mmCIF file of C-alpha atoms in Angstrom:
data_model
loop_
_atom_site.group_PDB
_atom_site.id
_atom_site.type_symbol
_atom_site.label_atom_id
_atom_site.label_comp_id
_atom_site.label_asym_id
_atom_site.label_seq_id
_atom_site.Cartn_x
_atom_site.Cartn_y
_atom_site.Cartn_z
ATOM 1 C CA UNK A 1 44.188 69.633 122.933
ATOM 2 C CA UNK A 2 46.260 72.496 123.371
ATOM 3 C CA UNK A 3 47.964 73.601 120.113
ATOM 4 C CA UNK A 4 51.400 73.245 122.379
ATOM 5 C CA UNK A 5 50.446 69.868 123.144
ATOM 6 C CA UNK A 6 50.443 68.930 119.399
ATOM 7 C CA UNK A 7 54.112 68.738 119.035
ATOM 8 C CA UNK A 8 54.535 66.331 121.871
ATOM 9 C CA UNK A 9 52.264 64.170 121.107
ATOM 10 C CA UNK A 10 53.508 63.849 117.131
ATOM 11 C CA UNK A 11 57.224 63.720 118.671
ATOM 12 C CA UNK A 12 57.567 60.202 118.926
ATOM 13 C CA UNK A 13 55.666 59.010 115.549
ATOM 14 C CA UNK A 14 57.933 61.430 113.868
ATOM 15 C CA UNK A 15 61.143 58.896 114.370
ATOM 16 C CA UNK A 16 59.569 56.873 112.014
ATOM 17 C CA UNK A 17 57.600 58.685 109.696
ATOM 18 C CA UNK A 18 57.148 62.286 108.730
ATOM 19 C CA UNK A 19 54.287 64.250 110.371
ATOM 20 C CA UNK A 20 52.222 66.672 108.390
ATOM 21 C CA UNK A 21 49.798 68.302 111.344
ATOM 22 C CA UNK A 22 46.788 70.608 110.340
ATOM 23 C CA UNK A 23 45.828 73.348 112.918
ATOM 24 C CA UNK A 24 42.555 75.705 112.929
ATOM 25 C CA UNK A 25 43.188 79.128 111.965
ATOM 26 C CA UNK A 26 41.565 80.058 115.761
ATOM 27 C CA UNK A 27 44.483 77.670 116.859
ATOM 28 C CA UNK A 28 47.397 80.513 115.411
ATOM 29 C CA UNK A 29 47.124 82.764 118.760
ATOM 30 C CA UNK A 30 49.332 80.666 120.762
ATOM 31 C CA UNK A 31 52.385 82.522 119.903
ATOM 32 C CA UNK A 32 54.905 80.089 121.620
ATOM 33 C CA UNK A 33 54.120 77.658 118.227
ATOM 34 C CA UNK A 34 54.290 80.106 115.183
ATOM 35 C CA UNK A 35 57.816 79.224 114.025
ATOM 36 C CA UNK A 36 58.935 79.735 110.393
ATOM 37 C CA UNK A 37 60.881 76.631 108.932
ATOM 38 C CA UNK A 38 64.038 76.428 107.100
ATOM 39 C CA UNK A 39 64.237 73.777 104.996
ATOM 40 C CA UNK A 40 66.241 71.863 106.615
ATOM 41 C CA UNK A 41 64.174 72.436 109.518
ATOM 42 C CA UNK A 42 61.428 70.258 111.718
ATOM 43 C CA UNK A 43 57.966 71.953 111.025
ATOM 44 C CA UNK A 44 56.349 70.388 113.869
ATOM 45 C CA UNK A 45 55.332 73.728 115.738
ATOM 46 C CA UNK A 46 54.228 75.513 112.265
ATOM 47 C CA UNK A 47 50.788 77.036 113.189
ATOM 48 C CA UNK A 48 50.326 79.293 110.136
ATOM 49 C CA UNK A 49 51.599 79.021 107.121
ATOM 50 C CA UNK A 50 49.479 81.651 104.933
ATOM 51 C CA UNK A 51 52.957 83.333 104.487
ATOM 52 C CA UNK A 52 55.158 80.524 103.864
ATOM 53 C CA UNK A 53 56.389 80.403 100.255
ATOM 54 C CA UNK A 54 58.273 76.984 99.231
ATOM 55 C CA UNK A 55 60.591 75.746 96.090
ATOM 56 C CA UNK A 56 58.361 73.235 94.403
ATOM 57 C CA UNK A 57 61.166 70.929 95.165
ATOM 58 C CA UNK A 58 61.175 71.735 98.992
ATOM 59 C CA UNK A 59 57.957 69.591 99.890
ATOM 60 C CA UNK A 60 60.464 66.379 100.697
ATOM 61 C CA UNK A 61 62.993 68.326 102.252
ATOM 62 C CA UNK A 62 60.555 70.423 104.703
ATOM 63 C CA UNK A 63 58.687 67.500 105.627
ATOM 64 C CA UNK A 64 61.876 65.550 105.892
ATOM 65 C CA UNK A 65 62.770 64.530 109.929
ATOM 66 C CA UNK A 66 66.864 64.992 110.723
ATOM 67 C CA UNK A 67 65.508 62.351 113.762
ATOM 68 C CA UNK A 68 64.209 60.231 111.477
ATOM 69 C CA UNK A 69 67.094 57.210 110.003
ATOM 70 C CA UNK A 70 65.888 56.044 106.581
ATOM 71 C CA UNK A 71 68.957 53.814 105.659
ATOM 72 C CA UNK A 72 70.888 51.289 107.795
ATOM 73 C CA UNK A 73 74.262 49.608 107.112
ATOM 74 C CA UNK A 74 76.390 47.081 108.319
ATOM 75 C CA UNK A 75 79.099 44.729 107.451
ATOM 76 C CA UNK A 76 78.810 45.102 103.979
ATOM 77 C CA UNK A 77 74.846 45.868 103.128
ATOM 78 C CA UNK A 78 73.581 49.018 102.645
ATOM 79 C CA UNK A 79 69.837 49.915 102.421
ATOM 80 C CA UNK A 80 66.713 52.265 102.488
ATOM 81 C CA UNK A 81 63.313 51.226 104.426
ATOM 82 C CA UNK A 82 61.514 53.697 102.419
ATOM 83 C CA UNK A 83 62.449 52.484 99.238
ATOM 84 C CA UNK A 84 63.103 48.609 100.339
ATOM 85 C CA UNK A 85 66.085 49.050 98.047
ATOM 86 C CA UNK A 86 69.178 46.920 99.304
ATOM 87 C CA UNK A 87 72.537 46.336 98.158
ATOM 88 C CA UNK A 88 75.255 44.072 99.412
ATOM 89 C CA UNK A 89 78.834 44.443 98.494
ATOM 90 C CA UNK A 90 77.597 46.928 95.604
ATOM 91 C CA UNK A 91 75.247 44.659 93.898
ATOM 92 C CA UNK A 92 71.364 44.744 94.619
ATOM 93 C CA UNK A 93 69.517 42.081 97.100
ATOM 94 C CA UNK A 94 66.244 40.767 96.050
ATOM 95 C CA UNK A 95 63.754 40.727 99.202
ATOM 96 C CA UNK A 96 60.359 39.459 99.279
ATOM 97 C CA UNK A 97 58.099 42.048 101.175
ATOM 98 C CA UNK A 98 57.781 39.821 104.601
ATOM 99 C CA UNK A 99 61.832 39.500 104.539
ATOM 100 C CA UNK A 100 62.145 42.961 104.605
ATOM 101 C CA UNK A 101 59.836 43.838 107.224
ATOM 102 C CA UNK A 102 61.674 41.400 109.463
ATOM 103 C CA UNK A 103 64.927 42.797 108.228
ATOM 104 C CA UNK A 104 63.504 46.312 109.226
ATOM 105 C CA UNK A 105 62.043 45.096 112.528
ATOM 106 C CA UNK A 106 65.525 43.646 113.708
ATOM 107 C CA UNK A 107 67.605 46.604 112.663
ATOM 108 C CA UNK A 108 65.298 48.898 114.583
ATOM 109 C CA UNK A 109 65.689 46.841 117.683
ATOM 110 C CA UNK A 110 69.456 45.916 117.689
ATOM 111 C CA UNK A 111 71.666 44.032 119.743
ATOM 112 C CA UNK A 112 68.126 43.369 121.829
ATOM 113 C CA UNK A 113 67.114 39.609 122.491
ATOM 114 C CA UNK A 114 63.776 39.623 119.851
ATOM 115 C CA UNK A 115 61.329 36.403 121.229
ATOM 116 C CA UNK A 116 60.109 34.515 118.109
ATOM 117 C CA UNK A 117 56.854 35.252 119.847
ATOM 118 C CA UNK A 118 57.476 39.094 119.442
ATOM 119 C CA UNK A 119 58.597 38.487 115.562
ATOM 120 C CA UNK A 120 55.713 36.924 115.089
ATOM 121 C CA UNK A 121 53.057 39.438 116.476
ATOM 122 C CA UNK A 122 54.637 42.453 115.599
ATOM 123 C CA UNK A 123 55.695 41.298 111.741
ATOM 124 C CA UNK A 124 53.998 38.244 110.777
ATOM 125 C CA UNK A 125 50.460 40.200 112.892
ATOM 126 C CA UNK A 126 50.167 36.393 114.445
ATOM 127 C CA UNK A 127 49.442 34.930 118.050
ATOM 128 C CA UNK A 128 50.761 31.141 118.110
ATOM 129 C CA UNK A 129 52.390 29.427 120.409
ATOM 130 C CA UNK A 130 54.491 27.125 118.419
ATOM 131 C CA UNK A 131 57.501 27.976 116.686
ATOM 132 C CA UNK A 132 56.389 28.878 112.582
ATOM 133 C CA UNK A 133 58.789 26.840 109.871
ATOM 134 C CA UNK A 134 58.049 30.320 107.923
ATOM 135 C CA UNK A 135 59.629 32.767 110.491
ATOM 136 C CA UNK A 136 62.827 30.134 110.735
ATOM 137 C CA UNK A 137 63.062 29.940 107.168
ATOM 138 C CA UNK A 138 62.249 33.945 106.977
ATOM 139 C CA UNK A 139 65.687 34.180 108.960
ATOM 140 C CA UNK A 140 68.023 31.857 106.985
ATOM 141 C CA UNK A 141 67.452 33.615 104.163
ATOM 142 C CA UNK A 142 68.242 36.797 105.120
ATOM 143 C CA UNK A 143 71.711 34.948 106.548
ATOM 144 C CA UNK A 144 71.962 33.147 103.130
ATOM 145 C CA UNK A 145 71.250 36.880 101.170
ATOM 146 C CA UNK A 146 73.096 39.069 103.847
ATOM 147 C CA UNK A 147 75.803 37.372 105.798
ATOM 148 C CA UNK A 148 79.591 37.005 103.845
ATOM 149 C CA UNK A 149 79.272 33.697 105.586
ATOM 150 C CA UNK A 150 75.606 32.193 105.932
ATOM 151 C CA UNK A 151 77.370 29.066 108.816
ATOM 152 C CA UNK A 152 78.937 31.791 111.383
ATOM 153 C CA UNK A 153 76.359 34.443 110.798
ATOM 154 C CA UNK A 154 78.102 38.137 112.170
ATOM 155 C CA UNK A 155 74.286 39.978 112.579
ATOM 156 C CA UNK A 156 71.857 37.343 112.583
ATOM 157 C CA UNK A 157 72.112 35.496 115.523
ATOM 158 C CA UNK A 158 70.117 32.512 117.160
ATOM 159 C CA UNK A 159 69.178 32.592 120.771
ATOM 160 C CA UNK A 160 68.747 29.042 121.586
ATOM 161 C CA UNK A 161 65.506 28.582 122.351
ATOM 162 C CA UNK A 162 64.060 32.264 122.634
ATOM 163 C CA UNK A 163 64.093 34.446 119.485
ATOM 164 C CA UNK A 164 66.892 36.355 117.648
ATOM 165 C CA UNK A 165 69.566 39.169 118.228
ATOM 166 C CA UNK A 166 70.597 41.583 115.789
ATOM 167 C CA UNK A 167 74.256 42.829 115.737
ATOM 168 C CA UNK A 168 74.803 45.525 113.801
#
């Protein structure tokens, strides 16, 4: 692969996660992807870095992606998937580690129809084909924890019969 090539391909997991990409020295000729970064700046062409001199506090910043959304709010709740921290109204939420990752899995995907069967493979890493008590109870809570009112839920919403909706 192409050093060009490297950048595309990286692109996409870089939404989610920063992307630290090593490159042979014989790799550095392809002029088009020696870029020096700002620190502010997406280092995802960097080739060589043998002159690049950083603050010992730039590591998180340089690596840091501006496409990249690391906290999430809405009516009321604020939060951080990288720290799992979570506050509502001011005061912190308590989530166990499955809540969260269905939290974080409907917030990524809002206002999108989410089948119970999609919840549960890409969450819960099951195949079934009935509907888990876990995954139903998984969602009440996070009404019950996250909603001002828990009965007329604003963001958690039931689709009768086919999954969930997010509404942000």
């Amino acid at each position: 692969m192409s050093a060009s090539d490297i950048a595309e391909e990286f692109r996409e997991l870089s939404r989610y996660l920063p992307v630290l990409v090593l490159v042979p020295k014989s790799a550095a000729h392809d002029e088009t992807t020696q870029k020096k970064p700002g620190l502010d700046k997406s280092v995802t062409g960097l080739i060589d870095t043998s002159d690049v001199c950083l603050p010992l506090d730039a590591p998180k910043v340089w690596l840091r992606n501006p496409n990249a959304t690391d906290t999430f709010e809405f009516g009321g709740v604020t939060g951080c998937f990288s720290t799992m921290e979570l506050l509502r109204n001011g005061r912190p939420v308590t989530l166990t580690s499955q809540e969260f990752k269905t939290l974080a899995y409907l917030i990524k995907n809002p206002r999108r129809v989410i089948s119970r069967d999609e919840l549960l493979s890409e969450v819960w890493d099951m195949r079934t084909t009935r509907v888990p008590g876990p995954l139903i109870t998984h969602i009440l809570k996070l009404r019950n924890k996250l909603e001002s009112d828990p009965a007329h839920p604003k963001h958690f919403h039931t689709v009768h019969c086919v999954g969930y909706r997010f509404l942000p």
